[in-house]
CSV table of C-alpha atoms in Angstrom, one decimal:
chain,number,residue,atom,x,y,z
S,187,TRP,CA,-0.2,-0.2,0.1
S,188,LYS,CA,1.0,3.7,-1.3
S,189,HIS,CA,0.6,4.9,2.4
S,190,HIS,CA,2.5,5.6,5.7
S,191,LEU,CA,0.7,3.2,7.8
S,192,GLY,CA,0.8,0.4,4.7
S,193,ASP,CA,2.6,-2.1,6.9
S,194,VAL,CA,-0.4,-2.3,9.3
S,195,ILE,CA,-3.8,-2.3,7.0
S,196,GLY,CA,-5.3,-5.4,8.0
S,197,GLU,CA,-3.9,-6.1,11.3
S,198,THR,CA,-6.2,-7.4,13.8
S,199,ASN,CA,-4.3,-5.1,16.5
S,200,LEU,CA,-3.3,-1.6,15.7
S,201,PRO,CA,-0.7,0.5,17.5
S,202,ARG,CA,-2.6,2.7,19.8
S,203,ASN,CA,-1.9,6.0,18.1
S,204,VAL,CA,-3.7,4.6,14.8
S,205,LYS,CA,-7.1,5.3,14.0
S,206,ASP,CA,-9.3,3.4,11.5
S,207,LYS,CA,-10.6,6.0,9.6
S,208,ASP,CA,-6.0,6.9,8.9
S,209,PHE,CA,-6.3,4.2,6.5
S,210,ILE,CA,-9.1,6.0,4.2
S,211,GLY,CA,-7.6,6.7,1.3
S,212,ALA,CA,-4.7,4.5,1.1
S,213,ILE,CA,-4.1,3.1,-2.5
S,214,ARG,CA,-2.2,0.3,-3.7
S,215,GLU,CA,-1.4,-0.4,-7.6
S,216,THR,CA,-0.5,-3.5,-8.9
S,217,SER,CA,-0.5,-5.4,-12.3
S,218,TYR,CA,-1.1,-9.1,-12.8
S,219,ARG,CA,-1.4,-11.7,-15.9
S,220,MET,CA,-4.8,-12.2,-16.9
S,221,PRO,CA,-5.2,-16.3,-18.0
S,222,ALA,CA,-6.3,-16.7,-21.4
S,223,GLY,CA,-10.2,-16.9,-22.5
S,224,ARG,CA,-11.6,-18.7,-25.6
S,225,LEU,CA,-11.5,-15.2,-27.2
S,226,VAL,CA,-8.6,-13.3,-25.9
S,227,ALA,CA,-5.1,-14.5,-25.5
S,228,SER,CA,-3.3,-13.9,-22.0
S,229,SER,CA,-2.6,-10.1,-21.4
S,230,MET,CA,-1.6,-7.8,-18.4
S,231,ALA,CA,-4.4,-5.8,-15.8
S,232,TYR,CA,-3.3,-2.9,-14.2
S,233,GLU,CA,-4.9,-2.0,-10.7
S,234,GLN,CA,-5.6,1.0,-8.4
S,235,CYS,CA,-7.1,0.5,-5.5
S,236,THR,CA,-8.4,2.4,-3.1
S,237,ILE,CA,-9.7,1.9,1.0
S,238,SER,CA,-13.0,4.4,0.7
S,239,GLU,CA,-14.2,3.0,4.3
S,240,TYR,CA,-12.6,1.2,7.2
S,241,ASN,CA,-13.9,0.5,10.5
S,242,ASP,CA,-14.6,-2.2,13.1
S,243,ASP,CA,-18.0,-2.6,11.3
S,244,PHE,CA,-16.9,-2.7,7.6
S,245,PHE,CA,-14.8,-1.6,4.9
S,246,VAL,CA,-15.0,-0.7,1.5
S,247,ILE,CA,-12.1,-0.9,-1.4
S,248,LYS,CA,-12.9,0.4,-5.1
S,249,MET,CA,-10.6,-0.7,-7.7
S,250,VAL,CA,-10.2,1.2,-11.6
S,251,THR,CA,-8.7,-1.7,-13.7
S,252,LYS,CA,-7.2,-1.3,-17.1
S,253,THR,CA,-6.6,-3.8,-19.7
S,254,PRO,CA,-5.3,-2.0,-22.6
S,255,HIS,CA,-4.0,-5.1,-24.4
S,256,VAL,CA,-7.3,-7.0,-24.9
S,257,PRO,CA,-8.7,-6.3,-28.1
S,258,PHE,CA,-11.0,-2.7,-27.8
S,259,GLY,CA,-9.0,-2.8,-24.1
S,260,SER,CA,-8.1,0.8,-24.3
S,261,LYS,CA,-11.7,1.6,-24.8
S,262,PHE,CA,-13.1,0.5,-21.3
S,263,ILE,CA,-12.3,0.9,-18.0
S,264,ALA,CA,-13.5,-1.6,-14.6
S,265,HIS,CA,-14.6,0.3,-11.6
S,266,THR,CA,-14.7,-2.2,-8.8
S,267,GLN,CA,-16.5,-2.0,-5.4
S,268,ILE,CA,-16.5,-4.4,-2.6
S,269,VAL,CA,-18.2,-4.3,1.0
S,270,VAL,CA,-17.5,-6.2,3.5
S,271,VAL,CA,-19.9,-5.8,6.8
S,272,ARG,CA,-19.2,-7.7,10.0
S,273,GLU,CA,-22.8,-9.4,10.6
S,274,GLY,CA,-22.0,-10.6,14.1
S,275,LYS,CA,-19.7,-13.3,15.7
S,276,ASN,CA,-17.9,-15.1,13.4
S,277,LYS,CA,-20.4,-14.2,10.2
S,278,CYS,CA,-19.4,-11.4,7.5
S,279,ARG,CA,-21.1,-10.2,4.2
S,280,MET,CA,-19.0,-9.4,1.2
S,281,ILE,CA,-21.3,-7.3,-1.6
S,282,CYS,CA,-19.6,-7.1,-4.8
S,283,SER,CA,-20.2,-5.0,-7.8
S,284,VAL,CA,-18.7,-3.9,-11.0
S,285,GLU,CA,-19.5,-1.8,-14.1
S,286,ALA,CA,-18.1,-0.6,-17.2
S,287,GLU,CA,-16.8,2.9,-18.4
S,288,PHE,CA,-16.4,3.7,-21.7
S,289,PRO,CA,-14.7,7.0,-21.9
S,290,ASN,CA,-15.4,7.9,-25.6
S,291,GLY,CA,-18.6,5.4,-26.0
S,292,PRO,CA,-18.9,1.9,-26.2
S,293,PRO,CA,-17.5,0.1,-29.4
S,294,LEU,CA,-20.2,-0.1,-31.8
S,295,GLY,CA,-22.1,-4.0,-31.2
S,296,LEU,CA,-19.3,-4.9,-28.7
S,297,SER,CA,-20.2,-3.3,-25.5
S,298,GLY,CA,-22.5,-6.5,-24.2
S,299,GLN,CA,-19.9,-8.6,-24.7
S,300,ILE,CA,-17.0,-6.2,-22.8
S,301,LYS,CA,-19.3,-6.2,-20.2
S,302,LYS,CA,-20.1,-9.9,-20.0
S,303,GLY,CA,-16.6,-10.4,-19.9
S,304,MET,CA,-16.1,-8.3,-17.3
S,305,ARG,CA,-18.7,-9.5,-14.8
S,306,LYS,CA,-17.6,-13.1,-15.5
S,307,GLY,CA,-13.9,-11.9,-14.8
S,308,THR,CA,-14.7,-10.5,-11.5
S,309,ILE,CA,-16.9,-13.1,-10.4
S,310,GLU,CA,-13.6,-15.4,-10.4
S,311,MET,CA,-11.6,-12.3,-8.5
S,312,PHE,CA,-14.7,-12.1,-6.0
S,313,GLU,CA,-14.9,-16.0,-5.1
S,314,LYS,CA,-10.9,-15.9,-4.5
S,315,ILE,CA,-11.0,-12.7,-2.2
S,316,GLY,CA,-13.7,-14.7,-0.1
S,317,ALA,CA,-12.1,-17.6,-0.1
S,318,HIS,CA,-9.0,-15.3,1.5
S,319,ILE,CA,-11.5,-13.9,4.0
S,320,ILE,CA,-12.4,-17.5,5.2
S,321,SER,CA,-8.8,-18.6,5.0
S,322,CYS,CA,-7.6,-15.3,7.0
S,323,ALA,CA,-10.4,-15.3,9.7
S,324,THR,CA,-9.8,-19.0,10.2
S,325,SER,CA,-6.0,-18.5,10.4
S,326,TYR,CA,-6.9,-16.0,13.6
S,327,GLY,CA,-9.1,-18.6,15.5
S,328,CYS,CA,-12.5,-17.0,14.2
């Protein structure tokens, strides 16, 4: 995380001088290789993730992902949001959404296919994040 408290984001016990709200606005930039699909070769994705809310009851991360090397990739941006809400002892809910942005208008006749592919890839990512949250909770004895 590009943040002066990046090394303690996600820790269960924060230093006394650190408050939950101190993490809001933290940014993490990452890139990763997306696997090949039926119609698209393996390619790089570039993501900027921002913590927009962070407290004992819930946290929200917003991601902006660009995939300039896929067909028409320079024509759209994926906006993703993940909200994780505590719902009681040993229970939480993850709410996820994704939306396509076409800064210069959607490519003629292709916006539906782009959105469908974006949703499919995002669902796979959400499932992995959910599994990771469960793994972390289990390792902390929750």
